[in-house]
Amino acid sequence: MDSTITPILDGKNLAQRIQTELQQQVEQLQGKFGRPPGLAVLMVGDNPASAAYVGNKEKACTKVGIASFGKHFPTDTTQSELEQVIEQLNQDEQVDGILVQLPLPEHLDAVTLLHKIAPDKDADGLHPVNLGHLVRGEEGLRSCTPAGVMRLLEEYKIDLKGKHAVVVGRSILVGKPLALMLLAADATVTIAHSRSQDLSAITRSADILIAAVGRPEMITADMVKPGAVVVDVGINRVTDKTGKSRLVGDVHFDSVKDVAEFITPVPGGVGPMTVAILLQNTVQSYIRTMNS
């Protein structure tokens, strides 16, 4: 490989391989258990980004052999209607995983809805019971995006022991669970965020820098230590002067790639891994249910 080209952490390729392995596993298990795994993705309203994600998830389910019980609700759907649907899915023996696609319209309380999902069907790993298992280092369903990041680092044999990992972003979706997973892998972890003083100094101290803030191209080359591993969790749609829109991450890829040792692209980095782990979580729930 040309030494001037920074190696890419290719999530797209790895995700495809995970999906192929899951497909083979599901084929065998379906013969044994007499039904396929089932995933229900609940989407409310018509957020275009959410619609694209849900479409990708449903396509991936079909590829792997997971039955898709997706439900799309109008924007004015009430909290109690959604709670009833989740309750029915909790009882449905064909459904192994339930996912509420975020963000939800403002009148809905996402936290309460996530709490309604049975912990063993929590395909996104966000129920307090599953987050509690993560905090205690116990087995359980893991939050998809952070688990996808960890799997990608493992694939490229990036040693985390004793390294300084900086996570920029403290959301319950990514920042907090990812910090716990990095700690479990023996990294020394700093969580930085929009209120952190002298953010550049913090990010420049990172051996592993993970950006998960949702601000387009915020991390620039001068904020990255030469030779760092840079993981970009952000997916932002930006429109240029000509009116063309494109996807960019939270990292300014073109400048940072010249400084970093490894970098994830957007798209094609963390995004496909999130979907692969979602499918993996669903199959894991299915195996546990069918064996119990």
PDB file of C-alpha atoms in Angstrom:
ATOM      1  CA  MET A   1       0.000   0.000   0.000  1.00  0.00           C
ATOM      2  CA  ASP A   2       1.199   3.509  -0.789  1.00  0.00           C
ATOM      3  CA  SER A   3       2.486   4.943   2.489  1.00  0.00           C
ATOM      4  CA  THR A   4       1.008   8.358   1.648  1.00  0.00           C
ATOM      5  CA  ILE A   5      -2.531   6.934   1.688  1.00  0.00           C
ATOM      6  CA  THR A   6      -4.148   6.675   5.109  1.00  0.00           C
ATOM      7  CA  PRO A   7      -5.716   3.237   5.590  1.00  0.00           C
ATOM      8  CA  ILE A   8      -9.502   3.334   5.700  1.00  0.00           C
ATOM      9  CA  LEU A   9     -11.484   1.496   8.383  1.00  0.00           C
ATOM     10  CA  ASP A  10     -13.933  -0.013   5.917  1.00  0.00           C
ATOM     11  CA  GLY A  11     -17.221  -0.578   7.732  1.00  0.00           C
ATOM     12  CA  LYS A  12     -19.118  -1.337   4.555  1.00  0.00           C
ATOM     13  CA  ASN A  13     -17.001  -4.357   3.711  1.00  0.00           C
ATOM     14  CA  LEU A  14     -17.006  -5.732   7.258  1.00  0.00           C
ATOM     15  CA  ALA A  15     -20.790  -5.212   7.604  1.00  0.00           C
ATOM     16  CA  GLN A  16     -21.371  -7.193   4.401  1.00  0.00           C
ATOM     17  CA  ARG A  17     -19.274 -10.039   5.774  1.00  0.00           C
ATOM     18  CA  ILE A  18     -21.181 -10.037   9.089  1.00  0.00           C
ATOM     19  CA  GLN A  19     -24.474 -10.103   7.156  1.00  0.00           C
ATOM     20  CA  THR A  20     -23.309 -13.081   5.067  1.00  0.00           C
ATOM     21  CA  GLU A  21     -22.325 -14.965   8.248  1.00  0.00           C
ATOM     22  CA  LEU A  22     -25.704 -14.140   9.837  1.00  0.00           C
ATOM     23  CA  GLN A  23     -27.531 -15.296   6.703  1.00  0.00           C
ATOM     24  CA  GLN A  24     -25.843 -18.718   6.906  1.00  0.00           C
ATOM     25  CA  GLN A  25     -26.560 -18.926  10.640  1.00  0.00           C
ATOM     26  CA  VAL A  26     -30.249 -17.988  10.187  1.00  0.00           C
ATOM     27  CA  GLU A  27     -30.677 -20.581   7.404  1.00  0.00           C
ATOM     28  CA  GLN A  28     -29.464 -23.343   9.737  1.00  0.00           C
ATOM     29  CA  LEU A  29     -31.431 -22.130  12.766  1.00  0.00           C
ATOM     30  CA  GLN A  30     -34.684 -21.687  10.879  1.00  0.00           C
ATOM     31  CA  GLY A  31     -34.634 -25.398  10.045  1.00  0.00           C
ATOM     32  CA  LYS A  32     -34.083 -26.200  13.718  1.00  0.00           C
ATOM     33  CA  PHE A  33     -36.529 -23.686  15.257  1.00  0.00           C
ATOM     34  CA  GLY A  34     -39.228 -23.653  12.564  1.00  0.00           C
ATOM     35  CA  ARG A  35     -39.425 -19.867  12.170  1.00  0.00           C
ATOM     36  CA  PRO A  36     -37.133 -16.989  11.183  1.00  0.00           C
ATOM     37  CA  PRO A  37     -35.958 -14.272  13.606  1.00  0.00           C
ATOM     38  CA  GLY A  38     -38.267 -11.228  13.615  1.00  0.00           C
ATOM     39  CA  LEU A  39     -37.457  -7.506  13.912  1.00  0.00           C
ATOM     40  CA  ALA A  40     -40.008  -4.699  14.288  1.00  0.00           C
ATOM     41  CA  VAL A  41     -38.783  -1.189  13.416  1.00  0.00           C
ATOM     42  CA  LEU A  42     -41.261   1.529  14.451  1.00  0.00           C
ATOM     43  CA  MET A  43     -41.043   4.843  12.618  1.00  0.00           C
ATOM     44  CA  VAL A  44     -43.228   7.897  13.246  1.00  0.00           C
ATOM     45  CA  GLY A  45     -43.592  10.748  10.764  1.00  0.00           C
ATOM     46  CA  ASP A  46     -41.716  11.415   7.562  1.00  0.00           C
ATOM     47  CA  ASN A  47     -38.179  12.457   8.499  1.00  0.00           C
ATOM     48  CA  PRO A  48     -36.253  11.731   5.239  1.00  0.00           C
ATOM     49  CA  ALA A  49     -33.065  10.612   7.023  1.00  0.00           C
ATOM     50  CA  SER A  50     -35.069   8.223   9.232  1.00  0.00           C
ATOM     51  CA  ALA A  51     -36.926   6.874   6.201  1.00  0.00           C
ATOM     52  CA  ALA A  52     -33.580   6.136   4.503  1.00  0.00           C
ATOM     53  CA  TYR A  53     -32.237   4.363   7.632  1.00  0.00           C
ATOM     54  CA  VAL A  54     -35.415   2.307   8.027  1.00  0.00           C
ATOM     55  CA  GLY A  55     -35.282   1.340   4.325  1.00  0.00           C
ATOM     56  CA  ASN A  56     -31.664   0.164   4.763  1.00  0.00           C
ATOM     57  CA  LYS A  57     -32.579  -1.846   7.867  1.00  0.00           C
ATOM     58  CA  GLU A  58     -35.501  -3.542   6.120  1.00  0.00           C
ATOM     59  CA  LYS A  59     -33.357  -4.385   3.066  1.00  0.00           C
ATOM     60  CA  ALA A  60     -30.677  -5.836   5.336  1.00  0.00           C
ATOM     61  CA  CYS A  61     -33.325  -7.931   7.184  1.00  0.00           C
ATOM     62  CA  THR A  62     -34.470  -9.414   3.864  1.00  0.00           C
ATOM     63  CA  LYS A  63     -30.886 -10.226   2.881  1.00  0.00           C
ATOM     64  CA  VAL A  64     -30.165 -12.048   6.152  1.00  0.00           C
ATOM     65  CA  GLY A  65     -33.520 -13.848   6.338  1.00  0.00           C
ATOM     66  CA  ILE A  66     -34.988 -11.888   9.262  1.00  0.00           C
ATOM     67  CA  ALA A  67     -38.763 -11.326   9.082  1.00  0.00           C
ATOM     68  CA  SER A  68     -39.460  -7.579   9.115  1.00  0.00           C
ATOM     69  CA  PHE A  69     -42.436  -6.364  11.148  1.00  0.00           C
ATOM     70  CA  GLY A  70     -41.839  -2.690  10.358  1.00  0.00           C
ATOM     71  CA  LYS A  71     -44.615  -0.253  11.192  1.00  0.00           C
ATOM     72  CA  HIS A  72     -44.805   3.314   9.856  1.00  0.00           C
ATOM     73  CA  PHE A  73     -47.060   5.705  11.783  1.00  0.00           C
ATOM     74  CA  PRO A  74     -48.345   9.176  10.838  1.00  0.00           C
ATOM     75  CA  THR A  75     -46.767  12.180  12.613  1.00  0.00           C
ATOM     76  CA  ASP A  76     -49.839  12.772  14.805  1.00  0.00           C
ATOM     77  CA  THR A  77     -49.747   9.275  16.375  1.00  0.00           C
ATOM     78  CA  THR A  78     -50.215   9.526  20.157  1.00  0.00           C
ATOM     79  CA  GLN A  79     -47.929   8.282  22.919  1.00  0.00           C
ATOM     80  CA  SER A  80     -50.530   5.787  24.167  1.00  0.00           C
ATOM     81  CA  GLU A  81     -51.068   4.337  20.665  1.00  0.00           C
ATOM     82  CA  LEU A  82     -47.340   3.649  20.350  1.00  0.00           C
ATOM     83  CA  GLU A  83     -47.148   2.215  23.868  1.00  0.00           C
ATOM     84  CA  GLN A  84     -49.967  -0.200  22.980  1.00  0.00           C
ATOM     85  CA  VAL A  85     -48.165  -1.308  19.811  1.00  0.00           C
ATOM     86  CA  ILE A  86     -44.933  -1.926  21.777  1.00  0.00           C
ATOM     87  CA  GLU A  87     -46.902  -3.930  24.369  1.00  0.00           C
ATOM     88  CA  GLN A  88     -48.383  -6.113  21.591  1.00  0.00           C
ATOM     89  CA  LEU A  89     -44.929  -6.649  20.056  1.00  0.00           C
ATOM     90  CA  ASN A  90     -43.522  -7.578  23.493  1.00  0.00           C
ATOM     91  CA  GLN A  91     -46.119 -10.397  23.596  1.00  0.00           C
ATOM     92  CA  ASP A  92     -45.702 -11.439  19.939  1.00  0.00           C
ATOM     93  CA  GLU A  93     -43.748 -14.704  19.770  1.00  0.00           C
ATOM     94  CA  GLN A  94     -42.680 -14.026  16.152  1.00  0.00           C
ATOM     95  CA  VAL A  95     -40.834 -10.825  17.168  1.00  0.00           C
ATOM     96  CA  ASP A  96     -37.347 -11.039  18.718  1.00  0.00           C
ATOM     97  CA  GLY A  97     -36.236  -7.426  18.360  1.00  0.00           C
ATOM     98  CA  ILE A  98     -38.029  -4.065  18.648  1.00  0.00           C
ATOM     99  CA  LEU A  99     -36.505  -0.745  17.612  1.00  0.00           C
ATOM    100  CA  VAL A 100     -37.985   2.749  17.819  1.00  0.00           C
ATOM    101  CA  GLN A 101     -36.407   4.883  15.085  1.00  0.00           C
ATOM    102  CA  LEU A 102     -35.171   8.173  16.562  1.00  0.00           C
ATOM    103  CA  PRO A 103     -35.672  11.122  16.430  1.00  0.00           C
ATOM    104  CA  LEU A 104     -39.412  11.120  17.144  1.00  0.00           C
ATOM    105  CA  PRO A 105     -41.810  14.049  16.625  1.00  0.00           C
ATOM    106  CA  GLU A 106     -41.596  16.502  19.549  1.00  0.00           C
ATOM    107  CA  HIS A 107     -44.909  15.577  21.184  1.00  0.00           C
ATOM    108  CA  LEU A 108     -43.669  12.031  21.889  1.00  0.00           C
ATOM    109  CA  ASP A 109     -41.554  10.958  24.865  1.00  0.00           C
ATOM    110  CA  ALA A 110     -38.820   8.719  23.445  1.00  0.00           C
ATOM    111  CA  VAL A 111     -37.413   7.695  26.846  1.00  0.00           C
ATOM    112  CA  THR A 112     -40.757   6.365  28.102  1.00  0.00           C
ATOM    113  CA  LEU A 113     -41.254   4.432  24.857  1.00  0.00           C
ATOM    114  CA  LEU A 114     -37.779   2.858  25.085  1.00  0.00           C
ATOM    115  CA  HIS A 115     -38.550   1.824  28.676  1.00  0.00           C
ATOM    116  CA  LYS A 116     -41.689   0.019  27.445  1.00  0.00           C
ATOM    117  CA  ILE A 117     -39.674  -2.352  25.237  1.00  0.00           C
ATOM    118  CA  ALA A 118     -39.013  -5.714  26.926  1.00  0.00           C
ATOM    119  CA  PRO A 119     -35.253  -5.710  27.743  1.00  0.00           C
ATOM    120  CA  ASP A 120     -34.718  -9.044  25.946  1.00  0.00           C
ATOM    121  CA  LYS A 121     -36.276  -7.595  22.752  1.00  0.00           C
ATOM    122  CA  ASP A 122     -34.368  -4.301  22.968  1.00  0.00           C
ATOM    123  CA  ALA A 123     -32.543  -4.591  19.630  1.00  0.00           C
ATOM    124  CA  ASP A 124     -30.936  -1.154  20.054  1.00  0.00           C
ATOM    125  CA  GLY A 125     -29.491  -1.952  23.502  1.00  0.00           C
ATOM    126  CA  LEU A 126     -30.851   1.273  25.041  1.00  0.00           C
ATOM    127  CA  HIS A 127     -33.118  -0.083  27.787  1.00  0.00           C
ATOM    128  CA  PRO A 128     -31.845   0.796  31.312  1.00  0.00           C
ATOM    129  CA  VAL A 129     -31.509  -2.940  32.059  1.00  0.00           C
ATOM    130  CA  ASN A 130     -29.171  -3.452  29.084  1.00  0.00           C
ATOM    131  CA  LEU A 131     -27.231  -0.259  29.819  1.00  0.00           C
ATOM    132  CA  GLY A 132     -26.922  -1.528  33.408  1.00  0.00           C
ATOM    133  CA  HIS A 133     -25.442  -4.806  32.146  1.00  0.00           C
ATOM    134  CA  LEU A 134     -22.920  -2.740  30.144  1.00  0.00           C
ATOM    135  CA  VAL A 135     -21.945  -0.656  33.197  1.00  0.00           C
ATOM    136  CA  ARG A 136     -21.434  -3.842  35.240  1.00  0.00           C
ATOM    137  CA  GLY A 137     -19.534  -5.626  32.442  1.00  0.00           C
ATOM    138  CA  GLU A 138     -22.213  -8.327  32.180  1.00  0.00           C
ATOM    139  CA  GLU A 139     -23.592  -9.980  29.070  1.00  0.00           C
ATOM    140  CA  GLY A 140     -26.539  -8.292  27.395  1.00  0.00           C
ATOM    141  CA  LEU A 141     -27.698  -6.549  24.241  1.00  0.00           C
ATOM    142  CA  ARG A 142     -25.320  -3.729  23.348  1.00  0.00           C
ATOM    143  CA  SER A 143     -26.126  -0.359  21.781  1.00  0.00           C
ATOM    144  CA  CYS A 144     -25.646  -0.848  18.022  1.00  0.00           C
ATOM    145  CA  THR A 145     -23.461   2.095  16.950  1.00  0.00           C
ATOM    146  CA  PRO A 146     -20.912   1.860  19.802  1.00  0.00           C
ATOM    147  CA  ALA A 147     -20.746  -1.935  19.437  1.00  0.00           C
ATOM    148  CA  GLY A 148     -20.217  -1.427  15.685  1.00  0.00           C
ATOM    149  CA  VAL A 149     -17.312   0.949  16.372  1.00  0.00           C
ATOM    150  CA  MET A 150     -15.713  -1.585  18.731  1.00  0.00           C
ATOM    151  CA  ARG A 151     -16.105  -4.409  16.206  1.00  0.00           C
ATOM    152  CA  LEU A 152     -14.484  -2.256  13.509  1.00  0.00           C
ATOM    153  CA  LEU A 153     -11.488  -1.432  15.742  1.00  0.00           C
ATOM    154  CA  GLU A 154     -11.139  -5.119  16.592  1.00  0.00           C
ATOM    155  CA  GLU A 155     -11.249  -6.105  12.909  1.00  0.00           C
ATOM    156  CA  TYR A 156      -8.276  -3.854  12.142  1.00  0.00           C
ATOM    157  CA  LYS A 157      -6.419  -5.126  15.246  1.00  0.00           C
ATOM    158  CA  ILE A 158      -6.212  -1.655  16.776  1.00  0.00           C
ATOM    159  CA  ASP A 159      -4.833  -2.192  20.269  1.00  0.00           C
ATOM    160  CA  LEU A 160      -6.787  -0.185  22.848  1.00  0.00           C
ATOM    161  CA  LYS A 161      -4.986  -1.322  26.019  1.00  0.00           C
ATOM    162  CA  GLY A 162      -3.611   1.692  27.857  1.00  0.00           C
ATOM    163  CA  LYS A 163      -4.309   4.021  24.921  1.00  0.00           C
ATOM    164  CA  HIS A 164      -5.965   7.396  25.427  1.00  0.00           C
ATOM    165  CA  ALA A 165      -9.395   7.345  23.771  1.00  0.00           C
ATOM    166  CA  VAL A 166     -11.294  10.625  23.476  1.00  0.00           C
ATOM    167  CA  VAL A 167     -15.019  10.475  22.707  1.00  0.00           C
ATOM    168  CA  VAL A 168     -16.423  13.822  21.565  1.00  0.00           C
ATOM    169  CA  GLY A 169     -20.138  13.618  22.363  1.00  0.00           C
ATOM    170  CA  ARG A 170     -21.998  12.377  25.441  1.00  0.00           C
ATOM    171  CA  SER A 171     -25.316  11.080  24.094  1.00  0.00           C
ATOM    172  CA  ILE A 172     -26.944   7.990  25.539  1.00  0.00           C
ATOM    173  CA  LEU A 173     -27.070   6.638  21.960  1.00  0.00           C
ATOM    174  CA  VAL A 174     -23.326   6.754  21.310  1.00  0.00           C
ATOM    175  CA  GLY A 175     -21.013   8.737  23.582  1.00  0.00           C
ATOM    176  CA  LYS A 176     -21.779   7.243  27.000  1.00  0.00           C
ATOM    177  CA  PRO A 177     -22.074   3.549  26.011  1.00  0.00           C
ATOM    178  CA  LEU A 178     -19.011   3.810  23.763  1.00  0.00           C
ATOM    179  CA  ALA A 179     -16.939   5.280  26.617  1.00  0.00           C
ATOM    180  CA  LEU A 180     -17.929   2.286  28.784  1.00  0.00           C
ATOM    181  CA  MET A 181     -17.011  -0.205  26.027  1.00  0.00           C
ATOM    182  CA  LEU A 182     -13.621   1.472  25.544  1.00  0.00           C
ATOM    183  CA  LEU A 183     -13.032   1.324  29.316  1.00  0.00           C
ATOM    184  CA  ALA A 184     -13.868  -2.392  29.266  1.00  0.00           C
ATOM    185  CA  ALA A 185     -11.183  -2.791  26.574  1.00  0.00           C
ATOM    186  CA  ASP A 186      -8.628  -1.189  28.963  1.00  0.00           C
ATOM    187  CA  ALA A 187      -8.411   2.188  27.231  1.00  0.00           C
ATOM    188  CA  THR A 188      -8.047   5.375  29.277  1.00  0.00           C
ATOM    189  CA  VAL A 189     -11.167   7.339  28.343  1.00  0.00           C
ATOM    190  CA  THR A 190     -12.021  11.040  28.216  1.00  0.00           C
ATOM    191  CA  ILE A 191     -15.515  12.200  27.265  1.00  0.00           C
ATOM    192  CA  ALA A 192     -15.486  15.689  25.746  1.00  0.00           C
ATOM    193  CA  HIS A 193     -18.490  17.716  24.596  1.00  0.00           C
ATOM    194  CA  SER A 194     -19.682  21.161  23.491  1.00  0.00           C
ATOM    195  CA  ARG A 195     -18.954  22.676  26.927  1.00  0.00           C
ATOM    196  CA  SER A 196     -15.439  21.248  27.253  1.00  0.00           C
ATOM    197  CA  GLN A 197     -12.795  23.956  27.634  1.00  0.00           C
ATOM    198  CA  ASP A 198     -10.052  23.942  24.998  1.00  0.00           C
ATOM    199  CA  LEU A 199     -11.518  21.033  23.045  1.00  0.00           C
ATOM    200  CA  SER A 200      -8.583  21.065  20.594  1.00  0.00           C
ATOM    201  CA  ALA A 201      -6.091  20.362  23.383  1.00  0.00           C
ATOM    202  CA  ILE A 202      -8.200  17.404  24.541  1.00  0.00           C
ATOM    203  CA  THR A 203      -8.636  15.920  21.049  1.00  0.00           C
ATOM    204  CA  ARG A 204      -4.910  16.371  20.249  1.00  0.00           C
ATOM    205  CA  SER A 205      -4.054  14.153  23.217  1.00  0.00           C
ATOM    206  CA  ALA A 206      -6.070  11.227  21.787  1.00  0.00           C
ATOM    207  CA  ASP A 207      -4.521   8.042  20.419  1.00  0.00           C
ATOM    208  CA  ILE A 208      -8.076   7.049  19.418  1.00  0.00           C
ATOM    209  CA  LEU A 209     -10.389   9.956  18.567  1.00  0.00           C
ATOM    210  CA  ILE A 210     -14.103   9.320  18.149  1.00  0.00           C
ATOM    211  CA  ALA A 211     -16.356  12.122  16.917  1.00  0.00           C
ATOM    212  CA  ALA A 212     -20.070  11.776  17.698  1.00  0.00           C
ATOM    213  CA  VAL A 213     -21.453  15.296  17.994  1.00  0.00           C
ATOM    214  CA  GLY A 214     -23.599  15.753  14.887  1.00  0.00           C
ATOM    215  CA  ARG A 215     -21.770  18.893  13.719  1.00  0.00           C
ATOM    216  CA  PRO A 216     -20.544  18.775  10.093  1.00  0.00           C
ATOM    217  CA  GLU A 217     -16.740  18.581   9.694  1.00  0.00           C
ATOM    218  CA  MET A 218     -16.104  20.032  13.143  1.00  0.00           C
ATOM    219  CA  ILE A 219     -12.908  18.020  13.763  1.00  0.00           C
ATOM    220  CA  THR A 220     -10.143  19.502  11.623  1.00  0.00           C
ATOM    221  CA  ALA A 221      -6.543  18.408  11.038  1.00  0.00           C
ATOM    222  CA  ASP A 222      -5.107  20.758  13.689  1.00  0.00           C
ATOM    223  CA  MET A 223      -7.261  18.983  16.321  1.00  0.00           C
ATOM    224  CA  VAL A 224      -5.768  15.551  15.609  1.00  0.00           C
ATOM    225  CA  LYS A 225      -2.541  14.074  16.933  1.00  0.00           C
ATOM    226  CA  PRO A 226      -0.372  12.722  14.084  1.00  0.00           C
ATOM    227  CA  GLY A 227      -0.792   8.944  13.893  1.00  0.00           C
ATOM    228  CA  ALA A 228      -4.117   8.881  15.756  1.00  0.00           C
ATOM    229  CA  VAL A 229      -6.955   6.522  14.828  1.00  0.00           C
ATOM    230  CA  VAL A 230      -9.997   8.636  13.913  1.00  0.00           C
ATOM    231  CA  VAL A 231     -13.525   7.222  13.987  1.00  0.00           C
ATOM    232  CA  ASP A 232     -16.284   9.431  12.591  1.00  0.00           C
ATOM    233  CA  VAL A 233     -19.762   8.550  13.878  1.00  0.00           C
ATOM    234  CA  GLY A 234     -21.420  11.675  12.459  1.00  0.00           C
ATOM    235  CA  ILE A 235     -23.771  11.585   9.478  1.00  0.00           C
ATOM    236  CA  ASN A 236     -24.759  15.087   8.372  1.00  0.00           C
ATOM    237  CA  ARG A 237     -26.428  16.154   5.137  1.00  0.00           C
ATOM    238  CA  VAL A 238     -24.978  19.435   3.837  1.00  0.00           C
ATOM    239  CA  THR A 239     -25.921  21.442   0.767  1.00  0.00           C
ATOM    240  CA  ASP A 240     -23.281  23.275  -1.277  1.00  0.00           C
ATOM    241  CA  LYS A 241     -23.675  26.592  -3.139  1.00  0.00           C
ATOM    242  CA  THR A 242     -25.001  24.850  -6.235  1.00  0.00           C
ATOM    243  CA  GLY A 243     -27.818  23.264  -4.199  1.00  0.00           C
ATOM    244  CA  LYS A 244     -26.288  19.779  -4.338  1.00  0.00           C
ATOM    245  CA  SER A 245     -26.505  17.851  -1.079  1.00  0.00           C
ATOM    246  CA  ARG A 246     -24.030  15.269   0.184  1.00  0.00           C
ATOM    247  CA  LEU A 247     -23.294  13.337   3.355  1.00  0.00           C
ATOM    248  CA  VAL A 248     -20.372  14.374   5.532  1.00  0.00           C
ATOM    249  CA  GLY A 249     -19.220  13.299   8.962  1.00  0.00           C
ATOM    250  CA  ASP A 250     -18.199  15.245  12.064  1.00  0.00           C
ATOM    251  CA  VAL A 251     -14.592  15.025  10.838  1.00  0.00           C
ATOM    252  CA  HIS A 252     -13.137  17.087   7.981  1.00  0.00           C
ATOM    253  CA  PHE A 253     -12.065  13.954   6.119  1.00  0.00           C
ATOM    254  CA  ASP A 254      -9.889  15.547   3.401  1.00  0.00           C
ATOM    255  CA  SER A 255      -7.552  17.303   5.843  1.00  0.00           C
ATOM    256  CA  VAL A 256      -7.610  14.760   8.698  1.00  0.00           C
ATOM    257  CA  LYS A 257      -6.758  11.780   6.464  1.00  0.00           C
ATOM    258  CA  ASP A 258      -3.285  13.279   5.962  1.00  0.00           C
ATOM    259  CA  VAL A 259      -2.645  13.283   9.731  1.00  0.00           C
ATOM    260  CA  ALA A 260      -4.369  10.136  10.989  1.00  0.00           C
ATOM    261  CA  GLU A 261      -3.026   6.579  10.909  1.00  0.00           C
ATOM    262  CA  PHE A 262      -6.519   5.155  10.270  1.00  0.00           C
ATOM    263  CA  ILE A 263      -9.800   6.920   9.498  1.00  0.00           C
ATOM    264  CA  THR A 264     -13.412   5.908   8.838  1.00  0.00           C
ATOM    265  CA  PRO A 265     -15.124   7.340   5.749  1.00  0.00           C
ATOM    266  CA  VAL A 266     -18.644   8.839   5.683  1.00  0.00           C
ATOM    267  CA  PRO A 267     -20.597   7.175   4.241  1.00  0.00           C
ATOM    268  CA  GLY A 268     -19.244   3.605   4.390  1.00  0.00           C
ATOM    269  CA  GLY A 269     -17.657   3.619   7.838  1.00  0.00           C
ATOM    270  CA  VAL A 270     -19.691   3.361  11.038  1.00  0.00           C
ATOM    271  CA  GLY A 271     -23.177   3.549   9.421  1.00  0.00           C
ATOM    272  CA  PRO A 272     -23.209   0.045   7.871  1.00  0.00           C
ATOM    273  CA  MET A 273     -21.785  -1.387  11.116  1.00  0.00           C
ATOM    274  CA  THR A 274     -24.753  -0.016  13.090  1.00  0.00           C
ATOM    275  CA  VAL A 275     -27.150  -1.987  10.875  1.00  0.00           C
ATOM    276  CA  ALA A 276     -24.997  -5.144  11.056  1.00  0.00           C
ATOM    277  CA  ILE A 277     -25.001  -5.073  14.892  1.00  0.00           C
ATOM    278  CA  LEU A 278     -28.762  -4.467  14.930  1.00  0.00           C
ATOM    279  CA  LEU A 279     -29.230  -7.672  12.926  1.00  0.00           C
ATOM    280  CA  GLN A 280     -26.740  -9.483  15.155  1.00  0.00           C
ATOM    281  CA  ASN A 281     -28.636  -8.366  18.293  1.00  0.00           C
ATOM    282  CA  THR A 282     -31.911  -9.619  16.776  1.00  0.00           C
ATOM    283  CA  VAL A 283     -30.409 -13.033  15.981  1.00  0.00           C
ATOM    284  CA  GLN A 284     -28.884 -13.185  19.490  1.00  0.00           C
ATOM    285  CA  SER A 285     -32.336 -12.495  21.067  1.00  0.00           C
ATOM    286  CA  TYR A 286     -33.900 -15.102  18.763  1.00  0.00           C
ATOM    287  CA  ILE A 287     -31.392 -17.815  19.765  1.00  0.00           C
ATOM    288  CA  ARG A 288     -31.857 -17.037  23.469  1.00  0.00           C
ATOM    289  CA  THR A 289     -35.685 -17.115  23.182  1.00  0.00           C
ATOM    290  CA  MET A 290     -35.800 -20.321  21.156  1.00  0.00           C
ATOM    291  CA  ASN A 291     -33.375 -22.088  23.489  1.00  0.00           C
ATOM    292  CA  SER A 292     -35.155 -21.039  26.682  1.00  0.00           C
TER     293      SER A 292
END
